[in-house]
PDB file of C-alpha atoms in Angstrom:
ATOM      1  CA  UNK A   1       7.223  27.805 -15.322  1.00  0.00           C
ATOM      2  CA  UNK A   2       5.171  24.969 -17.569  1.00  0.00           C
ATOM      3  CA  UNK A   3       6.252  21.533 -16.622  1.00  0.00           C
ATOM      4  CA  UNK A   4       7.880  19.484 -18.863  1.00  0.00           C
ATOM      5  CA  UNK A   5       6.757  15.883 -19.769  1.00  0.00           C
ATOM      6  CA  UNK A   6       8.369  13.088 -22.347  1.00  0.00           C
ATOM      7  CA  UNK A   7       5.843  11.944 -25.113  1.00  0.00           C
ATOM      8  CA  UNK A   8       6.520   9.087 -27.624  1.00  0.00           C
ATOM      9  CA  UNK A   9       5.574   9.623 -31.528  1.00  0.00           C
ATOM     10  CA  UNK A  10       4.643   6.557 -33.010  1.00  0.00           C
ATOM     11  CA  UNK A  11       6.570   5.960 -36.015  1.00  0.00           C
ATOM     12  CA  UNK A  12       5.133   3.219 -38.547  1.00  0.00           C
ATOM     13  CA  UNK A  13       7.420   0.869 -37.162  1.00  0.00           C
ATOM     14  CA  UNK A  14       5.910   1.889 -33.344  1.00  0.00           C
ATOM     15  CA  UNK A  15       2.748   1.547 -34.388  1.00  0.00           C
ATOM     16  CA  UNK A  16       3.310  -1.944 -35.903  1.00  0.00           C
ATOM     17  CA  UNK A  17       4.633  -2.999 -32.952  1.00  0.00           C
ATOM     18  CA  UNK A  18       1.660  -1.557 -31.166  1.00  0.00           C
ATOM     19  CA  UNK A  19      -0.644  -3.929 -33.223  1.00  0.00           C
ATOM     20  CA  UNK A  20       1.196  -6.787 -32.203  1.00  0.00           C
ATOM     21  CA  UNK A  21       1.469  -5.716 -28.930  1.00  0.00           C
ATOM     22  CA  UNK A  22      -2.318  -5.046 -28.264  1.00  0.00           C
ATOM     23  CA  UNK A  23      -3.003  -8.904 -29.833  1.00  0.00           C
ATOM     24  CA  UNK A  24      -0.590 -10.026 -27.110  1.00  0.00           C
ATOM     25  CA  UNK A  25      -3.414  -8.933 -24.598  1.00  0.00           C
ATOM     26  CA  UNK A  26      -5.425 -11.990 -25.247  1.00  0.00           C
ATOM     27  CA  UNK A  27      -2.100 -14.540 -25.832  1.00  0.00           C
ATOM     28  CA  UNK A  28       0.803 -13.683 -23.641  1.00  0.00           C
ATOM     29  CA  UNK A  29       1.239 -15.544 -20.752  1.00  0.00           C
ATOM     30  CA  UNK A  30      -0.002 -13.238 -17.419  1.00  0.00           C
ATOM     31  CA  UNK A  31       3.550 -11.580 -15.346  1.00  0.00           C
ATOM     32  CA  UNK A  32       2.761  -9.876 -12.285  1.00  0.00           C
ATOM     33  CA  UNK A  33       4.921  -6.835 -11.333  1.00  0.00           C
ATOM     34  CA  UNK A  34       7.310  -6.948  -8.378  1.00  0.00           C
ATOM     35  CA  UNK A  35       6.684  -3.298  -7.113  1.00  0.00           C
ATOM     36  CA  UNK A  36       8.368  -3.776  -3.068  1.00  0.00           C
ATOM     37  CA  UNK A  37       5.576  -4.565  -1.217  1.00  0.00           C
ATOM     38  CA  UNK A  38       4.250  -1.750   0.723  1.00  0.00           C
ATOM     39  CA  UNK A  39       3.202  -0.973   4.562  1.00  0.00           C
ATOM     40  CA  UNK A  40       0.075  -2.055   5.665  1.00  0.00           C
ATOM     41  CA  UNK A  41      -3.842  -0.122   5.756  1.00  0.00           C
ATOM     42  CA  UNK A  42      -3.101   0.282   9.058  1.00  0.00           C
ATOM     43  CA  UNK A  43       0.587   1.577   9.008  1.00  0.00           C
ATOM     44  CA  UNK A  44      -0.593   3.638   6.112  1.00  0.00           C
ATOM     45  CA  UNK A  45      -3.121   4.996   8.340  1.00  0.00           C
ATOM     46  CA  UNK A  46      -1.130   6.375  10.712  1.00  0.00           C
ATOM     47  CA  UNK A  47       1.466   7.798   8.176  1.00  0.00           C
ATOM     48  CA  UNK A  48      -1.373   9.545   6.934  1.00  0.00           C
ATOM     49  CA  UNK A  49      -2.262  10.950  10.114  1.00  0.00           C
ATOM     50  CA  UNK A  50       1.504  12.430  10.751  1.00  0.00           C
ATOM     51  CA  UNK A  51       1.603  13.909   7.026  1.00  0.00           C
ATOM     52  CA  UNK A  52       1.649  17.947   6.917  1.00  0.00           C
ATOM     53  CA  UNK A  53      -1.377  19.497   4.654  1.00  0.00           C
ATOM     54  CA  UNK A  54      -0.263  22.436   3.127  1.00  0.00           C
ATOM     55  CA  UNK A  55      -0.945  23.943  -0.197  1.00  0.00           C
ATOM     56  CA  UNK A  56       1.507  22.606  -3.054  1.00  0.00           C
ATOM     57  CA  UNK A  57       3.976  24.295  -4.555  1.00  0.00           C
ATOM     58  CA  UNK A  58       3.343  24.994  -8.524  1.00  0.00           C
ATOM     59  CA  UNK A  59       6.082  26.907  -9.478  1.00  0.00           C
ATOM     60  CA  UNK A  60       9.753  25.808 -11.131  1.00  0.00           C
ATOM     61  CA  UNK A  61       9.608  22.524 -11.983  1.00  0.00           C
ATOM     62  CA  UNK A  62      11.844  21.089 -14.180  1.00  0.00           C
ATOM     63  CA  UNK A  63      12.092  16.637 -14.954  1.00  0.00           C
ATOM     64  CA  UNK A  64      15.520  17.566 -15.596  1.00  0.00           C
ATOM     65  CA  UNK A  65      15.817  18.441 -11.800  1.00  0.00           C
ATOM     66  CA  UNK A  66      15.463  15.250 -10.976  1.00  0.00           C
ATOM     67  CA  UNK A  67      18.133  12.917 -12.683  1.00  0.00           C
ATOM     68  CA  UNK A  68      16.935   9.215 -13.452  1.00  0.00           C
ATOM     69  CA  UNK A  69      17.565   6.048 -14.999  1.00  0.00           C
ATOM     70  CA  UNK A  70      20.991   6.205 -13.347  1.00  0.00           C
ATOM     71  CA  UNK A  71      23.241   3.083 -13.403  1.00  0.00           C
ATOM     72  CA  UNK A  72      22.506   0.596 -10.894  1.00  0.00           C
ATOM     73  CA  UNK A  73      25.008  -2.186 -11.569  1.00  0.00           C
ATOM     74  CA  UNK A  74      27.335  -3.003 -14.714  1.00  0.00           C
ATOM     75  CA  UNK A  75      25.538  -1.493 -17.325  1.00  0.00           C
ATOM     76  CA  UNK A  76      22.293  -1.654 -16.167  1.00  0.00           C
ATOM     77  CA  UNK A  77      20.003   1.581 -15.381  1.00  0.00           C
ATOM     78  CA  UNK A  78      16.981   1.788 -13.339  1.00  0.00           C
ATOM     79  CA  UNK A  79      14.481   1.691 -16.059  1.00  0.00           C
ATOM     80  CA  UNK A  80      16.066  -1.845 -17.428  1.00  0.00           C
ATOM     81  CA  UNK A  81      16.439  -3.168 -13.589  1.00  0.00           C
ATOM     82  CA  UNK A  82      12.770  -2.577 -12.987  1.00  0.00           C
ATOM     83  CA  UNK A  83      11.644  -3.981 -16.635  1.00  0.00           C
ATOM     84  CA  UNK A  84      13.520  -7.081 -15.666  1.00  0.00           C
ATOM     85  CA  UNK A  85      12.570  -7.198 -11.661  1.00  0.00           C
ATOM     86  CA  UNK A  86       8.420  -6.813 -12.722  1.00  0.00           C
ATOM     87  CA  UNK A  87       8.395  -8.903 -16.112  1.00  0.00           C
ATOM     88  CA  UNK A  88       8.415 -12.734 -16.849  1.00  0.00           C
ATOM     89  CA  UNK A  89      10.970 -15.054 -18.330  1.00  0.00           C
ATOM     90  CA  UNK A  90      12.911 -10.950 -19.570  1.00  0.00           C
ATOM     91  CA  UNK A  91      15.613 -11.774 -21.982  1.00  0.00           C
ATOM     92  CA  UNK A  92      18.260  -8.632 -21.787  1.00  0.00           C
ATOM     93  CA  UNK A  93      21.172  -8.157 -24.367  1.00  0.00           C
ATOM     94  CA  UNK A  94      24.604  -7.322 -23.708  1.00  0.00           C
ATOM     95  CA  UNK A  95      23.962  -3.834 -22.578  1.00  0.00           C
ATOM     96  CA  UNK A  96      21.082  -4.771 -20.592  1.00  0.00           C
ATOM     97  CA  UNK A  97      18.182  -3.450 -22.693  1.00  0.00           C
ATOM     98  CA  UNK A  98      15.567  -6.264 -22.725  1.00  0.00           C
ATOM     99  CA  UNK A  99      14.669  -8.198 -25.713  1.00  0.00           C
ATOM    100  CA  UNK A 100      11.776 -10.299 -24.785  1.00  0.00           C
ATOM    101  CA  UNK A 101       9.668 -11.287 -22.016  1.00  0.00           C
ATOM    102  CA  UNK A 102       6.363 -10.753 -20.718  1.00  0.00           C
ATOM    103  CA  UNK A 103       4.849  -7.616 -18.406  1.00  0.00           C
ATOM    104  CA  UNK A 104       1.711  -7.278 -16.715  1.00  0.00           C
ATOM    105  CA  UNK A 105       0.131  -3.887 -15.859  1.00  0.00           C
ATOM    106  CA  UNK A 106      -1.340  -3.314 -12.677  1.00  0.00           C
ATOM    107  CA  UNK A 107      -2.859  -0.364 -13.195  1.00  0.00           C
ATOM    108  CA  UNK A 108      -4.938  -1.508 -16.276  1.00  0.00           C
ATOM    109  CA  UNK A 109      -4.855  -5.238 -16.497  1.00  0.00           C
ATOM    110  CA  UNK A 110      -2.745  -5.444 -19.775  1.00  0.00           C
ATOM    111  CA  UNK A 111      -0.219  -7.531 -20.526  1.00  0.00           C
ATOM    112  CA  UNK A 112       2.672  -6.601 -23.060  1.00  0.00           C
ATOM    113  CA  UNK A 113       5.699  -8.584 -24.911  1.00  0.00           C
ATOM    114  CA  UNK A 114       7.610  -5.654 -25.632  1.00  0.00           C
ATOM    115  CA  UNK A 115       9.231  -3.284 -23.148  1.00  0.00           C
ATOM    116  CA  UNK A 116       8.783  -0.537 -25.552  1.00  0.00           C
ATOM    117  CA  UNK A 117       4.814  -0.351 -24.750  1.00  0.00           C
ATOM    118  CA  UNK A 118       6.086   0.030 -20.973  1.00  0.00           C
ATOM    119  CA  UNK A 119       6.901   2.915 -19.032  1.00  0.00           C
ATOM    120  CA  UNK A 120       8.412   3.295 -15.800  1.00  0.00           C
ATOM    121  CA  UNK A 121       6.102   4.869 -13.395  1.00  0.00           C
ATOM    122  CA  UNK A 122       7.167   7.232 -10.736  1.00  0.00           C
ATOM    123  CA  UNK A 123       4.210   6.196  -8.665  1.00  0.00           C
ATOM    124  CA  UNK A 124       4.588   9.713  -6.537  1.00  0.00           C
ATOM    125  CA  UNK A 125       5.112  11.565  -9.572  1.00  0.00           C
ATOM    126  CA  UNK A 126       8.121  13.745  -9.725  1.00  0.00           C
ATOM    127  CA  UNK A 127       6.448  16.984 -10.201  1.00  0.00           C
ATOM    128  CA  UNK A 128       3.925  16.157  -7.535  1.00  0.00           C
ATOM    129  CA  UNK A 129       7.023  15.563  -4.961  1.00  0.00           C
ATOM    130  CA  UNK A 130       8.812  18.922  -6.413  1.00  0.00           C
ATOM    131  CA  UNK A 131       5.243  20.451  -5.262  1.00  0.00           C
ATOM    132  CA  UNK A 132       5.402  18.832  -2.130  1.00  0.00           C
ATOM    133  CA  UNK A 133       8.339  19.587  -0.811  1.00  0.00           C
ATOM    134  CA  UNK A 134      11.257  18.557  -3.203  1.00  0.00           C
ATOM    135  CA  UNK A 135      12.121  21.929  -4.264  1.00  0.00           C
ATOM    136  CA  UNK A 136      14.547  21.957  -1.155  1.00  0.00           C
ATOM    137  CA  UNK A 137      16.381  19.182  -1.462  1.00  0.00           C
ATOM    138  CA  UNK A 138      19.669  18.338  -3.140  1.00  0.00           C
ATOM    139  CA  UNK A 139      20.233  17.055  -6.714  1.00  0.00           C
ATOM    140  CA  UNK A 140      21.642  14.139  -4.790  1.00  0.00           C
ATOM    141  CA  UNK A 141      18.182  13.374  -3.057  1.00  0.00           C
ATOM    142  CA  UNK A 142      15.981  14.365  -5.618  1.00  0.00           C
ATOM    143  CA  UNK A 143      18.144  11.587  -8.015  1.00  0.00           C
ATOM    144  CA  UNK A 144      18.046   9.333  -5.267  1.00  0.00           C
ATOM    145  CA  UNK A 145      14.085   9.683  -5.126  1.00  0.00           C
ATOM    146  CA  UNK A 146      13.555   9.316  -9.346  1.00  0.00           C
ATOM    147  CA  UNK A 147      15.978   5.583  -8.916  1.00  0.00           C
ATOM    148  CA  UNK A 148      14.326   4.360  -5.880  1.00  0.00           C
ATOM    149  CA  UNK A 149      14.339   0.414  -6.304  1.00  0.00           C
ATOM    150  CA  UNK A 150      14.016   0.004  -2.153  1.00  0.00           C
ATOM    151  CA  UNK A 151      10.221   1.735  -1.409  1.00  0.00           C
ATOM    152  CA  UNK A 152       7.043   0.899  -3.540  1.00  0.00           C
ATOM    153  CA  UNK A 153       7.923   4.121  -5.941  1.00  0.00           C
ATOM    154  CA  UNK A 154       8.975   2.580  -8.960  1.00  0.00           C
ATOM    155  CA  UNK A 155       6.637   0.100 -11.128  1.00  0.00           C
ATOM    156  CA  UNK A 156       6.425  -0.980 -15.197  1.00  0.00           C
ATOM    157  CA  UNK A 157       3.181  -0.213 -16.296  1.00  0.00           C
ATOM    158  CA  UNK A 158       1.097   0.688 -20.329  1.00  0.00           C
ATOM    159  CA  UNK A 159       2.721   3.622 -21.554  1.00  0.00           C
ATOM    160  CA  UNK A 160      -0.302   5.366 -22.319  1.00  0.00           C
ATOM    161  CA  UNK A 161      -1.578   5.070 -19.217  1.00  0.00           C
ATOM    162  CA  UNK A 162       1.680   6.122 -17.054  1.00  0.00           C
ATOM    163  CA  UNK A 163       1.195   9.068 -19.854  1.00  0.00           C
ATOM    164  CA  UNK A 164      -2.547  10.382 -18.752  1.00  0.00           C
ATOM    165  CA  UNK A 165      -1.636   9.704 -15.340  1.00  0.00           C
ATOM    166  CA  UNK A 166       0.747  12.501 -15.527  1.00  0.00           C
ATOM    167  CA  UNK A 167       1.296  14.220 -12.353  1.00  0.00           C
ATOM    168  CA  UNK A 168      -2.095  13.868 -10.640  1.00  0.00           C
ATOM    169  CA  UNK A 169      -2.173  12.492  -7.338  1.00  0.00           C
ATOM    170  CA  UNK A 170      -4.963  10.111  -6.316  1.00  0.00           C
ATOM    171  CA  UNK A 171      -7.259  13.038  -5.494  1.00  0.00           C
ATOM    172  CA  UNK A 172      -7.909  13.061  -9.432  1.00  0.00           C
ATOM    173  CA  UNK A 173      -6.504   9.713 -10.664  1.00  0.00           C
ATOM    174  CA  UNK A 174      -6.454   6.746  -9.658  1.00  0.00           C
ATOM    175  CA  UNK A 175      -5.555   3.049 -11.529  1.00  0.00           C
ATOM    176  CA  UNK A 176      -8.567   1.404 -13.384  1.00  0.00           C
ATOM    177  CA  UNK A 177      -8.174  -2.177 -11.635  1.00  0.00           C
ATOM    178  CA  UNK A 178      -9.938  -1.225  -8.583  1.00  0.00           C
ATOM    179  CA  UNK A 179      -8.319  -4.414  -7.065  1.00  0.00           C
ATOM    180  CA  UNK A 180      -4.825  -2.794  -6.942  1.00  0.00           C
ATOM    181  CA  UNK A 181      -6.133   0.718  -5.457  1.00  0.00           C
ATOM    182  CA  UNK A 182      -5.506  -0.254  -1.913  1.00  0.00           C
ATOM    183  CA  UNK A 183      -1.901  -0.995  -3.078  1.00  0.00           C
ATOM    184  CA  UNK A 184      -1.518   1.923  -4.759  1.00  0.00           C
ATOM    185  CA  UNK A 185      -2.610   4.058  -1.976  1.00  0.00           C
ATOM    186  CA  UNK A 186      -0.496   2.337   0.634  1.00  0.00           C
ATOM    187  CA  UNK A 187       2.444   2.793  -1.507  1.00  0.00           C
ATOM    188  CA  UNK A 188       1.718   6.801  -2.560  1.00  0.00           C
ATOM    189  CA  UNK A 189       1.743   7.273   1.366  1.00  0.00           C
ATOM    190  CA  UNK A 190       4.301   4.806   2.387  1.00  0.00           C
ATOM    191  CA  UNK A 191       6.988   7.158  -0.607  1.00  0.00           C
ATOM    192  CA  UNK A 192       5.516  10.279   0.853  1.00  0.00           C
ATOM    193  CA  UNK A 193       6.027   9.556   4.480  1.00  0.00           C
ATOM    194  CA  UNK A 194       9.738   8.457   3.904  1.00  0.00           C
ATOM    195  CA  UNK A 195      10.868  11.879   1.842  1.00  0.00           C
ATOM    196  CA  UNK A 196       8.949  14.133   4.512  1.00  0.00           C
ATOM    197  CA  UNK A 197       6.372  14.953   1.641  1.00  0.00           C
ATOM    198  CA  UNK A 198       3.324  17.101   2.311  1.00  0.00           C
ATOM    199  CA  UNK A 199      -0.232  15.848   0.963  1.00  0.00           C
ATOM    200  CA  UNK A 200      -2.637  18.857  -0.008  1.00  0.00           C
ATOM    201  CA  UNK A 201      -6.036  18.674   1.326  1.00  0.00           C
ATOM    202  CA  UNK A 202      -7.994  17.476  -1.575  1.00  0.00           C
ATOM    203  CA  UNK A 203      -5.450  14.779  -1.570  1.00  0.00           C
ATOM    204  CA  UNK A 204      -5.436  13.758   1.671  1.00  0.00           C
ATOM    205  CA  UNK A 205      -9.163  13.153   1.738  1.00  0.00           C
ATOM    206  CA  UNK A 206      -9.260  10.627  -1.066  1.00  0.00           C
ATOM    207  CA  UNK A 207      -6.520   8.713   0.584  1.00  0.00           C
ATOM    208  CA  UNK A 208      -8.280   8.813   3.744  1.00  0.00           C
ATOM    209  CA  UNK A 209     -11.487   7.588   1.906  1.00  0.00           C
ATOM    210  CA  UNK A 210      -9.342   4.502  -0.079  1.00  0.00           C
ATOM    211  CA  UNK A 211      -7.562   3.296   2.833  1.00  0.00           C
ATOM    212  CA  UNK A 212     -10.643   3.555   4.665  1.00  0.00           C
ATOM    213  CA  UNK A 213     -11.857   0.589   2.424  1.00  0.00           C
ATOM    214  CA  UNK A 214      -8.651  -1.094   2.344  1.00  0.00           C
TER     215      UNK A 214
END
């Protein structure tokens, strides 16, 4: 089955608010995100180690399969708890969306003032954990996997970027800011390791070169 992905059309309005947005690059104050911090090089090492290779499954995945942006408390879904956990001085209305504020983007370097040029990065991508072993679980897990505010799975970061990321794992993409690869490595196998997820071997090689560095 073709996968299914969510893609914004600008409308004049968007793009307006694009403009200002990309002039708030060079003027808005710098927020850093507030991903959970994950395990270290080392501990990352060794996760790697205990990972199964096997080939990844590409058939029957579905976004729908995995459901997300659930409530987390009062009226407040995952997707407004992490805009407001990773931005700066985040000003939310009365049914939590968030009005103002600042957000930096780790993967690129760019900072945004509205949480409409953010997206909410599955850091292990959902298909990429259907073809690694989520196709057995339970809805229950799977949703519990696409809200996951405790590991280093869920991050605010450009839109656009999130967007050509896709579902690539860091065999064929990795973020821009070579600073933050390390992180971002630690953190794809720190996720993986916890859900029993299986790394393919073209996969598995880049992390082992990345953390190799780290």
């Amino acid at each position: 089955m073709p996968r299914f992905y969510a893609r914004r059309r600008l409308s004049v309005a968007a793009a307006a608010t694009a403009l200002i947005s990309a002039v708030a690059l060079f003027s808005a104050p710098t927020a850093s995100a507030a991903l959970p911090t994950p395990v270290s090089a080392a501990t990352a090492r060794t996760y790697l180690a205990s990972l199964t290779v096997a080939t990844e499954d590409r058939t029957g995945y579905n976004r729908d399969l995995f459901p997300h942006w659930i409530t987390q408390s009062s009226s407040c879904n995952t997707r407004e708890v992490v805009l407001k956990r990773d931005g700066s001085n985040v000003q939310q209305d009365s049914s939590c969306a968030a009005t103002s504020g600042s957000w930096y983007s780790v993967y690129d370097g760019a900072t945004w003032t509205a949480a409409s040029d953010l997206d909410i990065d599955h850091l292990v991508p959902l298909a990429e954990a259907w073809d690694s072993g989520a196709d057995s679980w339970t809805t229950s897990r799977r949703q519990s996997f696409a809200n996951d505010l405790t590991r280093p799975q869920l991050i605010a970061v450009t839109d656009n970027v999130n967007q050509a990321k896709g579902d690539q794992d860091p065999a064929t993409w990795m973020p821009s800011r070579t600073a933050y690869r390390c992180t971002y490595v630690r953190a794809w196998v720190q996720v993986k390791y916890y859900y029993g997820l299986s790394v393919d071997s073209a996969e598995k090689s880049a992390l082992t070169n990345y953390l190799a560095s780290c």
